[in-house]
Structures are given as C-alpha cells and as structure tokens.
PDB file of C-alpha atoms in Angstrom:
ATOM      1  CA  MET A   1      35.773  38.925 221.599  1.00 54.00           C
ATOM      2  CA  ALA A   2      37.426  42.313 221.000  1.00 58.00           C
ATOM      3  CA  ILE A   3      36.956  44.037 217.691  1.00 63.00           C
ATOM      4  CA  ARG A   4      39.896  46.169 216.441  1.00 64.00           C
ATOM      5  CA  ILE A   5      39.215  48.960 214.066  1.00 62.00           C
ATOM      6  CA  ASN A   6      42.187  50.396 212.114  1.00 59.00           C
ATOM      7  CA  LEU A   7      41.345  53.975 211.505  1.00 57.00           C
ATOM      8  CA  LEU A   8      44.496  54.422 209.317  1.00 60.00           C
ATOM      9  CA  ALA A   9      43.750  51.494 207.059  1.00 62.00           C
ATOM     10  CA  GLU A  10      42.527  53.683 204.247  1.00 65.00           C
ATOM     11  CA  GLU A  11      45.604  55.885 204.339  1.00 66.00           C
ATOM     12  CA  GLN A  12      47.915  52.874 204.546  1.00 63.00           C
ATOM     13  CA  ALA A  13      46.174  51.317 201.576  1.00 64.00           C
ATOM     14  CA  ALA A  14      46.593  54.514 199.604  1.00 62.00           C
ATOM     15  CA  GLU A  15      50.288  54.669 200.544  1.00 66.00           C
ATOM     16  CA  GLU A  16      50.751  51.046 199.499  1.00 66.00           C
ATOM     17  CA  MET A  17      49.100  51.770 196.174  1.00 64.00           C
ATOM     18  CA  ARG A  18      51.422  54.749 195.655  1.00 63.00           C
ATOM     19  CA  ARG A  19      54.461  52.585 196.346  1.00 63.00           C
ATOM     20  CA  LYS A  20      53.271  49.978 193.876  1.00 60.00           C
ATOM     21  CA  ASN A  21      52.311  52.538 191.203  1.00 59.00           C
ATOM     22  CA  PRO A  22      53.808  51.236 187.876  1.00 64.00           C
ATOM     23  CA  VAL A  23      54.191  54.730 186.449  1.00 64.00           C
ATOM     24  CA  LYS A  24      56.418  55.830 189.291  1.00 66.00           C
ATOM     25  CA  LEU A  25      58.419  52.637 188.974  1.00 64.00           C
ATOM     26  CA  ALA A  26      58.823  53.260 185.259  1.00 71.00           C
ATOM     27  CA  ILE A  27      60.010  56.782 185.976  1.00 75.00           C
ATOM     28  CA  TRP A  28      62.593  55.502 188.433  1.00 73.00           C
ATOM     29  CA  ILE A  29      63.804  52.856 185.980  1.00 79.00           C
ATOM     30  CA  GLY A  30      63.885  55.380 183.126  1.00 80.00           C
ATOM     31  CA  SER A  31      65.852  57.848 185.209  1.00 82.00           C
ATOM     32  CA  PHE A  32      68.338  55.133 186.117  1.00 81.00           C
ATOM     33  CA  LEU A  33      68.756  54.131 182.468  1.00 83.00           C
ATOM     34  CA  VAL A  34      69.205  57.751 181.430  1.00 83.00           C
ATOM     35  CA  ALA A  35      71.888  58.155 184.104  1.00 85.00           C
ATOM     36  CA  VAL A  36      73.623  55.001 182.847  1.00 86.00           C
ATOM     37  CA  VAL A  37      73.496  56.239 179.242  1.00 85.00           C
ATOM     38  CA  LEU A  38      74.872  59.631 180.281  1.00 86.00           C
ATOM     39  CA  LEU A  39      77.709  57.965 182.137  1.00 86.00           C
ATOM     40  CA  TRP A  40      78.415  55.768 179.093  1.00 88.00           C
ATOM     41  CA  ILE A  41      78.412  58.820 176.802  1.00 88.00           C
ATOM     42  CA  LEU A  42      80.781  60.596 179.171  1.00 86.00           C
ATOM     43  CA  LYS A  43      83.065  57.549 179.145  1.00 86.00           C
ATOM     44  CA  LEU A  44      82.993  57.520 175.329  1.00 86.00           C
ATOM     45  CA  GLN A  45      83.846  61.216 175.197  1.00 87.00           C
ATOM     46  CA  LEU A  46      86.790  60.641 177.513  1.00 86.00           C
ATOM     47  CA  GLU A  47      87.984  57.723 175.400  1.00 86.00           C
ATOM     48  CA  ILE A  48      87.569  59.784 172.195  1.00 88.00           C
ATOM     49  CA  GLY A  49      89.592  62.593 173.747  1.00 85.00           C
ATOM     50  CA  VAL A  50      92.352  60.209 174.777  1.00 85.00           C
ATOM     51  CA  SER A  51      92.287  58.560 171.323  1.00 85.00           C
ATOM     52  CA  LYS A  52      92.553  61.959 169.611  1.00 85.00           C
ATOM     53  CA  ASN A  53      95.566  62.857 171.727  1.00 85.00           C
ATOM     54  CA  THR A  54      97.146  59.484 170.985  1.00 86.00           C
ATOM     55  CA  TYR A  55      96.414  59.895 167.260  1.00 85.00           C
ATOM     56  CA  SER A  56      97.911  63.386 167.238  1.00 85.00           C
ATOM     57  CA  THR A  57     101.031  62.098 168.971  1.00 85.00           C
ATOM     58  CA  ILE A  58     101.369  59.190 166.514  1.00 88.00           C
ATOM     59  CA  GLU A  59     100.722  61.485 163.543  1.00 85.00           C
ATOM     60  CA  GLN A  60     103.369  63.956 164.708  1.00 86.00           C
ATOM     61  CA  SER A  61     105.800  61.112 165.322  1.00 84.00           C
ATOM     62  CA  SER A  62     105.056  59.718 161.861  1.00 84.00           C
ATOM     63  CA  HIS A  63     105.597  63.149 160.317  1.00 83.00           C
ATOM     64  CA  ASP A  64     108.901  63.531 162.153  1.00 84.00           C
ATOM     65  CA  ASN A  65     109.961  60.034 161.091  1.00 86.00           C
ATOM     66  CA  ALA A  66     109.058  60.835 157.477  1.00 84.00           C
ATOM     67  CA  LYS A  67     111.282  63.916 157.627  1.00 85.00           C
ATOM     68  CA  ARG A  68     114.135  61.913 159.135  1.00 86.00           C
ATOM     69  CA  TYR A  69     113.632  59.161 156.535  1.00 86.00           C
ATOM     70  CA  ALA A  70     113.726  61.715 153.711  1.00 84.00           C
ATOM     71  CA  ALA A  71     116.896  63.225 155.162  1.00 85.00           C
ATOM     72  CA  VAL A  72     118.519  59.794 155.543  1.00 85.00           C
ATOM     73  CA  THR A  73     117.477  58.836 151.996  1.00 83.00           C
ATOM     74  CA  ASN A  74     118.949  62.058 150.612  1.00 84.00           C
ATOM     75  CA  ASN A  75     122.156  61.475 152.562  1.00 85.00           C
ATOM     76  CA  ILE A  76     122.356  57.920 151.241  1.00 86.00           C
ATOM     77  CA  GLY A  77     121.839  59.217 147.703  1.00 81.00           C
ATOM     78  CA  ARG A  78     124.526  61.862 148.110  1.00 83.00           C
ATOM     79  CA  THR A  79     126.863  59.332 149.709  1.00 84.00           C
ATOM     80  CA  ALA A  80     126.330  56.901 146.824  1.00 80.00           C
ATOM     81  CA  GLN A  81     126.981  59.694 144.326  1.00 79.00           C
ATOM     82  CA  MET A  82     130.172  60.698 146.136  1.00 82.00           C
ATOM     83  CA  GLU A  83     131.295  57.077 146.228  1.00 78.00           C
ATOM     84  CA  ARG A  84     130.733  56.784 142.480  1.00 74.00           C
ATOM     85  CA  LYS A  85     132.722  59.956 141.876  1.00 74.00           C
ATOM     86  CA  LEU A  86     135.526  58.775 144.174  1.00 73.00           C
ATOM     87  CA  ALA A  87     135.563  55.406 142.391  1.00 68.00           C
ATOM     88  CA  ALA A  88     135.746  57.203 139.038  1.00 66.00           C
ATOM     89  CA  LEU A  89     138.603  59.380 140.312  1.00 66.00           C
ATOM     90  CA  ASP A  90     140.348  56.288 141.639  1.00 66.00           C
ATOM     91  CA  ARG A  91     140.008  54.586 138.243  1.00 62.00           C
ATOM     92  CA  LEU A  92     141.243  57.730 136.553  1.00 59.00           C
ATOM     93  CA  GLU A  93     144.227  57.910 138.902  1.00 59.00           C
ATOM     94  CA  THR A  94     144.980  54.228 138.417  1.00 58.00           C
ATOM     95  CA  ASN A  95     144.549  54.229 134.643  1.00 59.00           C
ATOM     96  CA  ARG A  96     145.607  57.759 133.793  1.00 66.00           C
ATOM     97  CA  PHE A  97     147.995  58.336 130.979  1.00 72.00           C
ATOM     98  CA  PHE A  98     151.653  58.713 131.997  1.00 81.00           C
ATOM     99  CA  TRP A  99     153.948  60.816 129.838  1.00 86.00           C
ATOM    100  CA  ALA A 100     157.215  59.695 131.441  1.00 88.00           C
ATOM    101  CA  PRO A 101     157.319  56.370 129.511  1.00 90.00           C
ATOM    102  CA  VAL A 102     156.620  58.303 126.297  1.00 92.00           C
ATOM    103  CA  LEU A 103     159.551  60.646 126.882  1.00 91.00           C
ATOM    104  CA  ASN A 104     161.768  57.716 127.791  1.00 92.00           C
ATOM    105  CA  ALA A 105     160.793  55.931 124.560  1.00 93.00           C
ATOM    106  CA  LEU A 106     161.616  59.057 122.558  1.00 93.00           C
ATOM    107  CA  GLN A 107     165.086  59.097 124.104  1.00 92.00           C
ATOM    108  CA  GLN A 108     165.568  55.493 123.014  1.00 93.00           C
ATOM    109  CA  THR A 109     164.581  56.177 119.400  1.00 92.00           C
ATOM    110  CA  MET A 110     166.728  59.204 118.576  1.00 91.00           C
ATOM    111  CA  ILE A 111     168.795  58.967 115.381  1.00 91.00           C
ATOM    112  CA  ASP A 112     171.659  61.112 114.031  1.00 91.00           C
ATOM    113  CA  GLY A 113     170.711  64.238 112.204  1.00 92.00           C
ATOM    114  CA  ILE A 114     167.380  64.725 113.952  1.00 94.00           C
ATOM    115  CA  GLN A 115     166.922  67.564 116.431  1.00 93.00           C
ATOM    116  CA  PHE A 116     163.710  68.146 118.353  1.00 94.00           C
ATOM    117  CA  ILE A 117     162.134  71.584 118.248  1.00 94.00           C
ATOM    118  CA  ARG A 118     158.992  70.936 120.222  1.00 95.00           C
ATOM    119  CA  ILE A 119     157.157  67.968 121.736  1.00 95.00           C
ATOM    120  CA  THR A 120     153.462  68.492 122.403  1.00 95.00           C
ATOM    121  CA  GLY A 121     151.213  66.118 124.303  1.00 92.00           C
ATOM    122  CA  VAL A 122     147.466  66.660 124.113  1.00 92.00           C
ATOM    123  CA  GLN A 123     144.874  64.993 126.325  1.00 88.00           C
ATOM    124  CA  ARG A 124     141.207  65.572 125.584  1.00 89.00           C
ATOM    125  CA  TYR A 125     138.188  64.261 127.404  1.00 84.00           C
ATOM    126  CA  GLY A 126     134.644  63.713 126.207  1.00 84.00           C
ATOM    127  CA  LYS A 127     131.529  62.315 127.816  1.00 82.00           C
ATOM    128  CA  GLU A 128     128.672  60.182 126.586  1.00 79.00           C
ATOM    129  CA  ASP A 129     125.576  60.329 128.773  1.00 80.00           C
ATOM    130  CA  ALA A 130     123.795  57.212 129.949  1.00 77.00           C
ATOM    131  CA  LYS A 131     120.966  56.059 127.690  1.00 78.00           C
ATOM    132  CA  THR A 132     118.327  53.376 127.425  1.00 79.00           C
ATOM    133  CA  VAL A 133     118.399  51.043 124.449  1.00 77.00           C
ATOM    134  CA  GLY A 134     115.285  49.120 123.395  1.00 76.00           C
ATOM    135  CA  GLY A 135     111.920  49.220 125.062  1.00 74.00           C
ATOM    136  CA  GLY A 136     109.605  47.254 127.299  1.00 73.00           C
ATOM    137  CA  ALA A 137     110.988  44.061 128.770  1.00 74.00           C
ATOM    138  CA  ASN A 138     114.014  44.286 126.443  1.00 78.00           C
ATOM    139  CA  ALA A 139     114.999  47.766 127.587  1.00 78.00           C
ATOM    140  CA  LYS A 140     118.631  47.959 128.623  1.00 81.00           C
ATOM    141  CA  ARG A 141     120.392  50.851 130.298  1.00 78.00           C
ATOM    142  CA  VAL A 142     123.793  51.717 128.886  1.00 74.00           C
ATOM    143  CA  PRO A 143     125.893  53.584 131.497  1.00 78.00           C
ATOM    144  CA  GLY A 144     127.549  56.876 130.716  1.00 77.00           C
ATOM    145  CA  THR A 145     131.119  56.816 129.470  1.00 81.00           C
ATOM    146  CA  THR A 146     134.104  59.118 129.799  1.00 81.00           C
ATOM    147  CA  ILE A 147     136.363  59.134 126.737  1.00 84.00           C
ATOM    148  CA  GLU A 148     140.044  60.052 126.909  1.00 86.00           C
ATOM    149  CA  LEU A 149     141.889  60.963 123.708  1.00 89.00           C
ATOM    150  CA  VAL A 150     145.671  61.275 123.738  1.00 91.00           C
ATOM    151  CA  SER A 151     147.776  62.695 120.905  1.00 94.00           C
ATOM    152  CA  LEU A 152     151.515  63.280 120.544  1.00 94.00           C
ATOM    153  CA  TYR A 153     153.057  65.813 118.164  1.00 96.00           C
ATOM    154  CA  ILE A 154     156.782  66.038 117.427  1.00 95.00           C
ATOM    155  CA  GLU A 155     158.293  69.009 115.594  1.00 96.00           C
ATOM    156  CA  ALA A 156     161.918  68.486 114.596  1.00 95.00           C
ATOM    157  CA  LYS A 157     164.711  69.382 112.209  1.00 95.00           C
ATOM    158  CA  ASP A 158     166.284  66.977 109.754  1.00 95.00           C
ATOM    159  CA  PHE A 159     169.883  67.988 109.075  1.00 94.00           C
ATOM    160  CA  HIS A 160     170.237  65.340 106.349  1.00 91.00           C
ATOM    161  CA  PRO A 161     167.255  66.107 104.145  1.00 87.00           C
ATOM    162  CA  ASN A 162     168.825  64.387 101.145  1.00 89.00           C
ATOM    163  CA  LEU A 163     168.883  61.129 103.147  1.00 90.00           C
ATOM    164  CA  GLU A 164     165.277  61.648 104.278  1.00 90.00           C
ATOM    165  CA  ASN A 165     166.166  61.004 107.886  1.00 92.00           C
ATOM    166  CA  TYR A 166     162.686  62.165 108.874  1.00 93.00           C
ATOM    167  CA  ASN A 167     161.297  58.995 107.251  1.00 94.00           C
ATOM    168  CA  LYS A 168     163.850  56.844 109.038  1.00 94.00           C
ATOM    169  CA  PHE A 169     162.960  58.523 112.326  1.00 95.00           C
ATOM    170  CA  LYS A 170     159.246  57.962 111.678  1.00 94.00           C
ATOM    171  CA  GLU A 171     159.822  54.271 110.920  1.00 94.00           C
ATOM    172  CA  THR A 172     161.998  53.921 114.028  1.00 94.00           C
ATOM    173  CA  LEU A 173     159.210  55.342 116.175  1.00 94.00           C
ATOM    174  CA  CYS A 174     156.552  53.146 114.559  1.00 94.00           C
ATOM    175  CA  ASN A 175     158.585  49.962 115.047  1.00 93.00           C
ATOM    176  CA  TYR A 176     159.703  50.680 118.605  1.00 93.00           C
ATOM    177  CA  GLY A 177     158.069  48.215 120.973  1.00 92.00           C
ATOM    178  CA  PHE A 178     156.527  50.742 123.345  1.00 92.00           C
ATOM    179  CA  PHE A 179     154.809  52.711 120.602  1.00 93.00           C
ATOM    180  CA  ALA A 180     153.811  49.634 118.591  1.00 92.00           C
ATOM    181  CA  ARG A 181     152.086  48.136 121.656  1.00 90.00           C
ATOM    182  CA  ASN A 182     150.338  51.275 122.818  1.00 89.00           C
ATOM    183  CA  LEU A 183     149.356  52.719 119.466  1.00 90.00           C
ATOM    184  CA  GLY A 184     148.065  49.341 118.314  1.00 85.00           C
ATOM    185  CA  ARG A 185     149.450  49.595 114.789  1.00 83.00           C
ATOM    186  CA  LYS A 186     152.774  49.887 113.005  1.00 81.00           C
ATOM    187  CA  ASP A 187     151.944  53.140 111.250  1.00 87.00           C
ATOM    188  CA  GLY A 188     151.281  54.894 114.528  1.00 91.00           C
ATOM    189  CA  PHE A 189     153.222  58.006 113.495  1.00 95.00           C
ATOM    190  CA  ILE A 190     152.310  59.970 110.382  1.00 93.00           C
ATOM    191  CA  LEU A 191     153.728  63.062 108.741  1.00 93.00           C
ATOM    192  CA  ASP A 192     151.526  65.972 109.769  1.00 92.00           C
ATOM    193  CA  GLY A 193     151.567  68.566 107.009  1.00 89.00           C
ATOM    194  CA  THR A 194     154.463  68.987 104.579  1.00 90.00           C
ATOM    195  CA  LEU A 195     158.189  69.458 104.865  1.00 91.00           C
ATOM    196  CA  SER A 196     159.505  72.988 105.054  1.00 91.00           C
ATOM    197  CA  ALA A 197     161.832  74.391 102.463  1.00 92.00           C
ATOM    198  CA  ILE A 198     165.529  73.736 102.986  1.00 91.00           C
ATOM    199  CA  THR A 199     166.810  76.258 105.496  1.00 92.00           C
ATOM    200  CA  VAL A 200     170.363  77.293 106.375  1.00 91.00           C
ATOM    201  CA  GLU A 201     171.303  76.977 110.028  1.00 88.00           C
ATOM    202  CA  ALA A 202     171.877  80.502 111.378  1.00 86.00           C
ATOM    203  CA  ALA A 203     174.606  79.409 113.811  1.00 85.00           C
ATOM    204  CA  ASP A 204     176.408  77.306 111.172  1.00 87.00           C
ATOM    205  CA  PRO A 205     175.759  78.305 107.553  1.00 87.00           C
ATOM    206  CA  SER A 206     177.380  75.084 106.369  1.00 87.00           C
ATOM    207  CA  ARG A 207     174.463  73.114 107.758  1.00 90.00           C
ATOM    208  CA  GLN A 208     171.064  72.899 106.133  1.00 92.00           C
ATOM    209  CA  PHE A 209     167.859  71.340 107.383  1.00 94.00           C
ATOM    210  CA  VAL A 210     164.170  70.894 106.773  1.00 95.00           C
ATOM    211  CA  THR A 211     161.538  70.975 109.494  1.00 95.00           C
ATOM    212  CA  PHE A 212     158.785  68.379 109.774  1.00 95.00           C
ATOM    213  CA  LYS A 213     156.033  67.407 112.148  1.00 96.00           C
ATOM    214  CA  LEU A 214     154.951  63.913 113.171  1.00 95.00           C
ATOM    215  CA  ALA A 215     151.637  63.086 114.797  1.00 95.00           C
ATOM    216  CA  SER A 216     150.383  60.024 116.631  1.00 94.00           C
ATOM    217  CA  HIS A 217     147.003  59.324 118.192  1.00 93.00           C
ATOM    218  CA  TRP A 218     146.516  56.781 120.952  1.00 91.00           C
ATOM    219  CA  PRO A 219     143.412  54.558 120.835  1.00 89.00           C
ATOM    220  CA  GLU A 220     140.605  56.197 122.786  1.00 86.00           C
ATOM    221  CA  ILE A 221     140.203  55.061 126.382  1.00 82.00           C
ATOM    222  CA  ARG A 222     136.594  54.578 127.483  1.00 80.00           C
ATOM    223  CA  ARG A 223     135.727  54.454 131.171  1.00 73.00           C
ATOM    224  CA  SER A 224     132.203  53.576 132.230  1.00 70.00           C
ATOM    225  CA  GLU A 225     130.651  55.582 135.061  1.00 63.00           C
TER     226      GLU A 225
END
C-alpha cells in the first residue's frame, strides 16, 4: 500500500486558518458597512442640497406672490375708493340743486310795484366724518355725511311803500306751491334786516321806493358716503 505524504499540508492549513480568521472577516464586514454608511450620507447630502434648492425656489415664489397679492390688494382698495367717489359724484349729479326752477318760480310770483335789484343763491357744503357709536358688541359705525345748505337772497325795491307791497310779495313767495313744498314751511321767506329809508327814484323824481331784502333757507340735504 502506497503512503502519500503532503509536504504542503502545514502551509495549506495555515492558509485555511487565515481565510477563516474572524478578525479579518470582521474587518471586511466593517469596511463594507462603512462604505454603505458613506454612500447613505452622500445620498442624504444630495437630497438635502436638492431640498434646499427647492425650498429657495418656493420661498422666492412665495415672496413674489406676496408682492403681487399686496399690489392686487392695494389696487382693489384704490378701485373701491374710486367707485365710492364716483358713486358719490353720481348721487351729487343726480340730486344736485337746480336753480332754473327757482328762477322760474320767481317769474311766476312777481307783483306790481316790486323791482328786483339782486338775486343771490348760496350753496355751502359741510362734512361730518364717520364715527363709531357705542362699544363692544353694540358698537355701530355711522358713515360720514356730506351736508348741502342752500340759501336764496332777494334784494328789491318796493315802489308802493305805503301799501307795504314787500309784505305782499313775501306772502306770495311763501304761499307759492314750489317754495312751500321745497322749503317745507309757509314762512319760508323772512325779511332780512330792515327797510331802507324812502328814496326818490333818480330817473323819475315822482316815484319813491324803499329797498328790502328777503332770505330763505332750504332744509339741509344730507348724503351718506
């Protein structure tokens, strides 16, 4: 029977032990895990970079949208204000005081012996600002108001002072339908000041007259803003 002697058995055994060395295996496994962790960290860094870029883009877009929103809001506010002003002008145009009917009514109420010297129409405007009345749950906002005041002054001569035609003329004006309706009372015209002294007409010395002045004040017109 032949006997075989393996002269390399010792070296092969040593090599086998090196291959099966747990420390080396641990090093290989550790190195692999470190490589995996490094790759994962690199992936996270890439994702963070992409997320930062996305966030910056969204933030810039949000900032731009905020600017556009502010501009649109301001434009809406200005548009609403202009619309309110146009509506107020439209109401003023629609409801403004007309002097033509007044002059026509004066023509219809003339009496003998009365001669106009001057007719003066005065329109004044005032404004009351908006205010809040009450407090808490009962607070109520009262809108601002524009107030229109209209007055009419008539300066005239009475060529029959002994007959007191100025009083007859005043009563005629007060009782005339147009003035009675619009002035809201029957004593809408009053004597403003006192009668002048009797004066001789320069062009005709045979005629004498006194001058007088009548005043009337229309009820105030209030227009809410």
